[in-house]
Amino acid sequence: MNKHRILLALFLIYFVFAILLNSVGTVILQMIHNYGIDKGAASVLEGFKDLPIAVVSFFVAASLPRFGYKKAMLAALAIVACATLAMPLLPGFATAKLLFLCVGVAFALAKVSVYATVGLVARDRKQHAGITNTLEGFFMVGVLSAYWIFGLFIDSANPRATGWLNVYWLLSALCAATFVLVLATPIDESAAAAPDSRGPAADFVAMLRLFLRPLVCVFVLTAFLYVLVEQALGTWLPTFNNEILKLPTAMSVQVTSIYAGCLAVGRLSAGIVMRRLNWYPVLSFCMLAMGAIVLLALPLARDIAHDPHVGWATAPVAAFLFPLIGLFMAPIYPGINSVMLSSLPRHQHAPMTGLLVIFSALGGTTGSLITGYVFGRFNGHFAFYLTLVPVALMLGSLYLFKRQVDRAPAQALEVVAETA
């Protein structure tokens, strides 16, 4: 296998899905402006994205080694290429629901396949951690790009304009180009086959049995809480910028790119940090710093007057301070994922990733729905202050996760020979 070509394909897949998945906050804002959808109703787009991820992962993750990771990635890219074409051709809130449903189904196939393929090319735990952090960092580069790409197509002077839908022509072309690259990239999946597989039903039962392990239970709880916070902030930050910080619509979306940029920088650099320091104190510090940022930034977001001439130089301090929470959030998700996956043999990476995707999706939906409800019923300040609750719970679950990891000796990835 050509390792570098495979990694390029994986990074591009993650880049594509990063743009599509994390555009939900921008699309929610545009649906509110274009079609008069209220915040509570608009927040269901997160559910249309995340619930299919959970359902599809639950039923197909264990069987993906049998179906083939490459085939699954190709199917995922084909689905989203078609779905993105529907947005400019059939504009409407119903089409947006269909888009995110397709994105959810496709991402379930893609994420399980991508994570399992990382296990095929990584030599050992350290390299697995490095690739995982880089992969998730590249995902955040896609998120960062999404805010600017969508921002370029949004007309702040006319919030009801639908010209922003033209961005989906570009995204469909990107999906098609990535499809061609994956199709042309050979991947040896022989090491992913379970040695005692008896069929799809047995594979499914084996995935469910993973959940019976205390280590796995604590891991998925930590992942659930993390994604709950990340999606709550990522989804509603554009609306927070627009309504609470009084920024223009396009700028509200573009300022959110600071949050994504911090996540990208944090994850790309986390691989270096995690190779030198123990993962537990690093992640614990990050969670404490997240809480500190919330407590420092939100008081600065009160009583801001509307300024029709506001720009980057005159924007409120909170617009730049609050997104810095992404720097400290960044290492958590890839960190716990790498610790968990590199403790398992390769043939269990797909089912384990399936469980991860399920609970990540449920966490994302829960975070978005709760934040959207509180935002609409009370205010944005209270909605964002509530993120302190899952952060505190996450700190406790991380301690339990460390105890379980210490009790269960890690099984290092088998050493594999690299090919040029």
Tab-separated table of C-alpha atoms in Angstrom, residues 73-407:
chain	number	residue	atom	x	y	z
A	73	MET	CA	-16.042	5.510	1.598
A	74	LEU	CA	-16.981	5.600	-2.084
A	75	ALA	CA	-20.664	5.083	-1.263
A	76	ALA	CA	-20.513	7.905	1.306
A	77	LEU	CA	-18.988	10.354	-1.164
A	78	ALA	CA	-21.525	9.437	-3.865
A	79	ILE	CA	-24.430	10.056	-1.466
A	80	VAL	CA	-23.296	13.528	-0.427
A	81	ALA	CA	-22.357	14.511	-3.989
A	82	CYS	CA	-25.977	13.948	-5.014
A	83	ALA	CA	-27.464	15.505	-1.856
A	84	THR	CA	-25.533	18.752	-2.258
A	85	LEU	CA	-26.868	19.141	-5.779
A	86	ALA	CA	-30.430	19.114	-4.429
A	87	MET	CA	-29.939	22.245	-2.298
A	88	PRO	CA	-29.661	24.808	-5.153
A	89	LEU	CA	-32.024	22.862	-7.411
A	90	LEU	CA	-34.838	22.437	-4.850
A	91	PRO	CA	-34.275	25.114	-2.187
A	92	GLY	CA	-36.291	24.904	1.023
A	93	PHE	CA	-36.270	23.772	4.642
A	94	ALA	CA	-37.372	20.259	3.632
A	95	THR	CA	-34.396	19.979	1.268
A	96	ALA	CA	-32.082	21.087	4.069
A	97	LYS	CA	-33.480	18.272	6.216
A	98	LEU	CA	-32.864	15.806	3.383
A	99	LEU	CA	-29.329	17.116	2.905
A	100	PHE	CA	-28.340	16.601	6.530
A	101	LEU	CA	-30.050	13.210	6.648
A	102	CYS	CA	-27.884	12.122	3.691
A	103	VAL	CA	-24.804	13.692	5.270
A	104	GLY	CA	-25.492	11.755	8.472
A	105	VAL	CA	-25.891	8.427	6.699
A	106	ALA	CA	-22.777	9.021	4.612
A	107	PHE	CA	-20.634	10.185	7.530
A	108	ALA	CA	-21.485	7.051	9.499
A	109	LEU	CA	-20.006	4.998	6.657
A	110	ALA	CA	-17.053	7.331	6.175
A	111	LYS	CA	-15.972	7.816	9.782
A	112	VAL	CA	-15.988	4.137	10.715
A	113	SER	CA	-14.086	3.320	7.533
A	114	VAL	CA	-11.568	6.132	7.945
A	115	TYR	CA	-10.790	5.347	11.584
A	116	ALA	CA	-10.483	1.637	10.853
A	117	THR	CA	-8.165	2.368	7.906
A	118	VAL	CA	-5.904	4.387	10.207
A	119	GLY	CA	-5.441	1.171	12.182
A	120	LEU	CA	-4.326	-0.567	8.977
A	121	VAL	CA	-1.533	1.914	8.243
A	122	ALA	CA	-0.325	2.801	11.769
A	123	ARG	CA	2.707	0.864	13.034
A	124	ASP	CA	2.180	1.376	16.754
A	125	ARG	CA	0.272	3.377	19.391
A	126	LYS	CA	2.387	6.533	19.023
A	127	GLN	CA	1.948	6.648	15.262
A	128	HIS	CA	-1.757	5.918	15.670
A	129	ALA	CA	-2.063	8.887	18.046
A	130	GLY	CA	-0.135	11.109	15.636
A	131	ILE	CA	-2.257	10.169	12.618
A	132	THR	CA	-5.492	10.476	14.602
A	133	ASN	CA	-4.634	13.959	15.856
A	134	THR	CA	-3.565	15.072	12.373
A	135	LEU	CA	-6.748	13.595	10.888
A	136	GLU	CA	-8.953	15.392	13.402
A	137	GLY	CA	-6.863	18.525	12.902
A	138	PHE	CA	-7.488	18.339	9.171
A	139	PHE	CA	-11.180	17.928	9.975
A	140	MET	CA	-11.064	21.245	11.807
A	141	VAL	CA	-9.273	22.857	8.859
A	142	GLY	CA	-12.362	21.849	6.884
A	143	VAL	CA	-14.603	23.376	9.530
A	144	LEU	CA	-12.555	26.576	9.399
A	145	SER	CA	-12.833	26.642	5.617
A	146	ALA	CA	-16.595	26.103	5.813
A	147	TYR	CA	-17.229	29.316	7.699
A	148	TRP	CA	-15.316	31.376	5.143
A	149	ILE	CA	-16.674	29.548	2.106
A	150	PHE	CA	-20.269	30.012	3.250
A	151	GLY	CA	-19.509	33.553	4.414
A	152	LEU	CA	-18.365	34.511	0.910
A	153	PHE	CA	-21.753	33.466	-0.530
A	154	ILE	CA	-23.901	35.179	2.146
A	155	ASP	CA	-25.276	38.670	1.458
A	156	SER	CA	-25.307	40.520	4.808
A	157	ALA	CA	-27.129	43.483	3.254
A	158	ASN	CA	-30.027	41.227	2.264
A	159	PRO	CA	-30.528	38.422	4.824
A	160	ARG	CA	-33.375	36.946	2.769
A	161	ALA	CA	-31.195	36.464	-0.328
A	162	THR	CA	-30.778	32.826	-1.360
A	163	GLY	CA	-27.578	33.260	-3.362
A	164	TRP	CA	-25.681	31.436	-0.612
A	165	LEU	CA	-27.145	28.183	-1.949
A	166	ASN	CA	-24.706	28.394	-4.865
A	167	VAL	CA	-21.999	27.201	-2.480
A	168	TYR	CA	-23.381	23.694	-2.922
A	169	TRP	CA	-22.263	23.528	-6.559
A	170	LEU	CA	-18.709	23.929	-5.298
A	171	LEU	CA	-19.185	21.333	-2.545
A	172	SER	CA	-20.637	18.781	-4.966
A	173	ALA	CA	-17.606	19.170	-7.228
A	174	LEU	CA	-15.296	18.681	-4.223
A	175	CYS	CA	-17.131	15.466	-3.313
A	176	ALA	CA	-16.757	14.176	-6.875
A	177	ALA	CA	-13.013	14.941	-6.963
A	178	THR	CA	-12.462	13.126	-3.656
A	179	PHE	CA	-14.461	10.157	-4.978
A	180	VAL	CA	-12.077	9.866	-7.926
A	181	LEU	CA	-9.016	9.966	-5.636
A	182	VAL	CA	-10.360	7.233	-3.344
A	183	LEU	CA	-11.354	5.108	-6.339
A	184	ALA	CA	-7.799	5.304	-7.680
A	185	THR	CA	-6.128	4.512	-4.327
A	186	PRO	CA	-5.439	0.820	-3.561
A	187	ILE	CA	-6.039	-0.215	0.096
A	188	ASP	CA	-5.111	-3.605	1.528
A	189	GLU	CA	-7.866	-4.490	4.003
A	190	SER	CA	-6.871	-8.085	4.722
A	191	ALA	CA	-5.690	-7.287	8.268
A	192	ALA	CA	-9.171	-5.999	9.180
A	193	ALA	CA	-10.844	-9.398	8.902
A	194	ALA	CA	-11.855	-10.910	12.241
A	195	PRO	CA	-10.120	-14.278	12.800
A	196	ASP	CA	-13.272	-15.960	14.116
A	197	SER	CA	-16.017	-14.121	12.211
A	198	ARG	CA	-19.126	-16.252	11.695
A	199	GLY	CA	-21.245	-13.787	9.761
A	200	PRO	CA	-22.898	-10.353	10.034
A	201	ALA	CA	-25.097	-11.360	12.987
A	202	ALA	CA	-22.114	-12.610	14.985
A	203	ASP	CA	-20.175	-9.443	14.134
A	204	PHE	CA	-23.086	-7.339	15.374
A	205	VAL	CA	-23.289	-9.268	18.648
A	206	ALA	CA	-19.523	-8.876	19.099
A	207	MET	CA	-19.911	-5.097	18.769
A	208	LEU	CA	-22.628	-5.054	21.427
A	209	ARG	CA	-20.433	-7.133	23.734
A	210	LEU	CA	-17.778	-4.428	23.569
A	211	PHE	CA	-20.213	-2.146	25.342
A	212	LEU	CA	-20.306	-4.508	28.301
A	213	ARG	CA	-16.726	-3.603	29.193
A	214	PRO	CA	-16.477	-0.875	31.875
A	215	LEU	CA	-13.619	0.723	29.929
A	216	VAL	CA	-15.805	1.099	26.845
A	217	CYS	CA	-18.770	2.437	28.841
A	218	VAL	CA	-16.715	5.197	30.442
A	219	PHE	CA	-15.064	5.978	27.105
A	220	VAL	CA	-18.344	6.481	25.216
A	221	LEU	CA	-19.701	8.597	28.088
A	222	THR	CA	-16.676	10.890	27.865
A	223	ALA	CA	-17.014	11.105	24.079
A	224	PHE	CA	-20.754	11.836	24.412
A	225	LEU	CA	-20.142	14.731	26.800
A	226	TYR	CA	-17.325	16.158	24.698
A	227	VAL	CA	-19.328	16.194	21.461
A	228	LEU	CA	-22.319	17.630	23.329
A	229	VAL	CA	-20.224	20.688	24.232
A	230	GLU	CA	-18.443	20.980	20.886
A	231	GLN	CA	-21.617	20.809	18.809
A	232	ALA	CA	-23.577	23.081	21.138
A	233	LEU	CA	-20.946	25.787	20.693
A	234	GLY	CA	-20.178	25.157	17.026
A	235	THR	CA	-23.849	25.059	15.996
A	236	TRP	CA	-25.068	28.103	17.899
A	237	LEU	CA	-21.995	30.342	17.887
A	238	PRO	CA	-22.964	32.053	14.582
A	239	THR	CA	-26.391	32.891	16.045
A	240	PHE	CA	-24.761	34.012	19.315
A	241	ASN	CA	-22.453	36.320	17.374
A	242	ASN	CA	-25.349	37.716	15.387
A	243	GLU	CA	-27.939	38.236	18.130
A	244	ILE	CA	-25.884	38.729	21.302
A	245	LEU	CA	-22.709	40.353	19.962
A	246	LYS	CA	-24.670	42.291	17.280
A	247	LEU	CA	-22.380	41.321	14.389
A	248	PRO	CA	-23.566	41.313	10.725
A	249	THR	CA	-24.710	37.939	9.416
A	250	ALA	CA	-21.698	37.176	7.206
A	251	MET	CA	-19.261	38.390	9.856
A	252	SER	CA	-21.065	36.283	12.490
A	253	VAL	CA	-20.278	33.198	10.435
A	254	GLN	CA	-16.713	34.260	9.634
A	255	VAL	CA	-15.862	35.132	13.251
A	256	THR	CA	-16.915	31.608	14.200
A	257	SER	CA	-13.993	30.455	12.073
A	258	ILE	CA	-11.726	31.550	14.937
A	259	TYR	CA	-13.281	28.762	17.006
A	260	ALA	CA	-12.674	26.247	14.223
A	261	GLY	CA	-9.179	27.593	13.665
A	262	CYS	CA	-8.320	27.140	17.337
A	263	LEU	CA	-9.585	23.558	17.169
A	264	ALA	CA	-7.475	22.950	14.058
A	265	VAL	CA	-4.297	24.417	15.574
A	266	GLY	CA	-4.887	22.564	18.831
A	267	ARG	CA	-5.372	19.199	17.172
A	268	LEU	CA	-2.521	19.527	14.711
A	269	SER	CA	-0.162	20.395	17.569
A	270	ALA	CA	-1.665	17.894	20.021
A	271	GLY	CA	0.157	15.005	18.375
A	272	ILE	CA	3.499	16.562	19.344
A	273	VAL	CA	2.366	17.305	22.900
A	274	MET	CA	0.832	13.868	23.468
A	275	ARG	CA	4.043	12.139	22.375
A	276	ARG	CA	5.942	13.906	25.161
A	277	LEU	CA	3.424	14.166	28.009
A	278	ASN	CA	1.021	11.754	29.643
A	279	TRP	CA	-2.440	12.072	28.120
A	280	TYR	CA	-4.435	12.317	31.378
A	281	PRO	CA	-2.957	15.516	32.913
A	282	VAL	CA	-2.979	17.193	29.489
A	283	LEU	CA	-6.678	16.483	28.916
A	284	SER	CA	-7.613	17.360	32.516
A	285	PHE	CA	-5.907	20.746	32.184
A	286	CYS	CA	-7.724	21.333	28.896
A	287	MET	CA	-11.119	20.731	30.524
A	288	LEU	CA	-10.365	23.107	33.387
A	289	ALA	CA	-9.222	25.744	30.887
A	290	MET	CA	-12.482	25.343	28.936
A	291	GLY	CA	-14.473	26.241	32.038
A	292	ALA	CA	-12.220	29.222	32.714
A	293	ILE	CA	-12.751	30.605	29.189
A	294	VAL	CA	-16.539	30.396	29.570
A	295	LEU	CA	-16.403	32.244	32.893
A	296	LEU	CA	-14.085	34.928	31.495
A	297	ALA	CA	-15.704	35.547	28.115
A	298	LEU	CA	-19.464	35.528	28.713
A	299	PRO	CA	-19.548	38.509	31.120
A	300	LEU	CA	-17.880	40.538	28.346
A	301	ALA	CA	-20.775	39.705	26.003
A	302	ARG	CA	-23.421	41.598	27.995
A	303	ASP	CA	-25.152	44.874	27.093
A	304	ILE	CA	-23.552	45.266	23.659
A	305	ALA	CA	-25.117	48.026	21.582
A	306	HIS	CA	-25.856	47.584	17.886
A	307	ASP	CA	-23.289	49.277	15.628
A	308	PRO	CA	-24.141	49.271	11.900
A	309	HIS	CA	-20.493	49.989	11.075
A	310	VAL	CA	-18.934	47.282	13.235
A	311	GLY	CA	-15.904	45.555	11.714
A	312	TRP	CA	-13.052	43.296	12.737
A	313	ALA	CA	-11.235	46.167	14.449
A	314	THR	CA	-14.275	47.299	16.445
A	315	ALA	CA	-15.923	43.955	17.256
A	316	PRO	CA	-16.535	43.133	20.954
A	317	VAL	CA	-13.666	41.462	22.802
A	318	ALA	CA	-15.899	38.447	23.528
A	319	ALA	CA	-16.066	37.726	19.785
A	320	PHE	CA	-12.343	36.886	19.865
A	321	LEU	CA	-11.956	35.580	23.428
A	322	PHE	CA	-14.735	33.000	23.551
A	323	PRO	CA	-13.620	31.049	20.424
A	324	LEU	CA	-10.240	30.450	22.117
A	325	ILE	CA	-11.997	27.665	24.012
A	326	GLY	CA	-11.301	25.608	20.885
A	327	LEU	CA	-7.571	25.502	21.683
A	328	PHE	CA	-8.282	23.601	24.886
A	329	MET	CA	-11.072	21.442	23.499
A	330	ALA	CA	-8.901	20.306	20.601
A	331	PRO	CA	-6.802	17.479	22.127
A	332	ILE	CA	-9.647	15.823	24.053
A	333	TYR	CA	-11.569	13.948	21.369
A	334	PRO	CA	-8.650	12.519	19.344
A	335	GLY	CA	-6.801	11.872	22.602
A	336	ILE	CA	-9.398	9.596	24.156
A	337	ASN	CA	-10.148	7.971	20.788
A	338	SER	CA	-6.520	7.025	20.210
A	339	VAL	CA	-6.100	5.643	23.747
A	340	MET	CA	-9.196	3.489	23.265
A	341	LEU	CA	-8.585	2.241	19.714
A	342	SER	CA	-4.896	1.529	20.124
A	343	SER	CA	-5.811	-0.722	23.055
A	344	LEU	CA	-7.756	-3.017	20.732
A	345	PRO	CA	-6.765	-5.427	17.930
A	346	ARG	CA	-7.392	-4.160	14.392
A	347	HIS	CA	-10.480	-6.244	13.701
A	348	GLN	CA	-12.270	-4.508	16.602
A	349	HIS	CA	-11.527	-0.977	15.397
A	350	ALA	CA	-14.609	-0.805	13.136
A	351	PRO	CA	-17.158	-1.938	15.762
A	352	MET	CA	-15.505	0.224	18.419
A	353	THR	CA	-15.604	3.224	16.094
A	354	GLY	CA	-19.253	2.381	15.441
A	355	LEU	CA	-20.029	2.735	19.139
A	356	LEU	CA	-18.002	5.948	19.230
A	357	VAL	CA	-19.907	7.400	16.279
A	358	ILE	CA	-23.273	6.434	17.792
A	359	PHE	CA	-22.671	8.198	21.082
A	360	SER	CA	-20.922	11.130	19.422
A	361	ALA	CA	-23.983	11.637	17.226
A	362	LEU	CA	-26.339	11.422	20.182
A	363	GLY	CA	-24.158	13.893	22.075
A	364	GLY	CA	-24.165	16.332	19.162
A	365	THR	CA	-27.947	16.231	18.807
A	366	THR	CA	-28.491	16.572	22.548
A	367	GLY	CA	-26.164	19.549	22.803
A	368	SER	CA	-27.695	21.362	19.845
A	369	LEU	CA	-31.306	20.763	20.890
A	370	ILE	CA	-30.763	21.789	24.509
A	371	THR	CA	-28.790	24.889	23.549
A	372	GLY	CA	-31.312	25.854	20.870
A	373	TYR	CA	-34.225	25.455	23.287
A	374	VAL	CA	-32.545	27.458	26.067
A	375	PHE	CA	-31.329	30.077	23.569
A	376	GLY	CA	-34.852	30.631	22.276
A	377	ARG	CA	-36.673	30.299	25.610
A	378	PHE	CA	-34.250	32.297	27.765
A	379	ASN	CA	-31.147	33.871	26.199
A	380	GLY	CA	-27.780	33.087	24.631
A	381	HIS	CA	-25.816	33.903	27.773
A	382	PHE	CA	-27.649	31.337	29.870
A	383	ALA	CA	-27.470	28.754	27.065
A	384	PHE	CA	-23.676	29.019	26.869
A	385	TYR	CA	-23.226	29.127	30.655
A	386	LEU	CA	-24.952	25.725	30.760
A	387	THR	CA	-21.974	24.186	28.941
A	388	LEU	CA	-20.165	24.285	32.287
A	389	VAL	CA	-22.326	21.363	33.462
A	390	PRO	CA	-21.165	18.810	30.833
A	391	VAL	CA	-17.577	20.112	31.157
A	392	ALA	CA	-17.647	19.296	34.884
A	393	LEU	CA	-19.186	15.876	34.201
A	394	MET	CA	-16.572	15.239	31.517
A	395	LEU	CA	-13.781	15.932	33.983
A	396	GLY	CA	-15.193	13.250	36.275
A	397	SER	CA	-15.705	10.725	33.470
A	398	LEU	CA	-12.126	11.291	32.275
A	399	TYR	CA	-10.856	10.292	35.736
A	400	LEU	CA	-12.940	7.103	35.596
A	401	PHE	CA	-11.647	6.440	32.070
A	402	LYS	CA	-8.037	6.710	33.258
A	403	ARG	CA	-8.719	4.247	36.090
A	404	GLN	CA	-10.185	1.741	33.645
A	405	VAL	CA	-7.277	2.181	31.203
A	406	ASP	CA	-4.800	1.548	34.035
A	407	ARG	CA	-6.656	-1.612	35.026
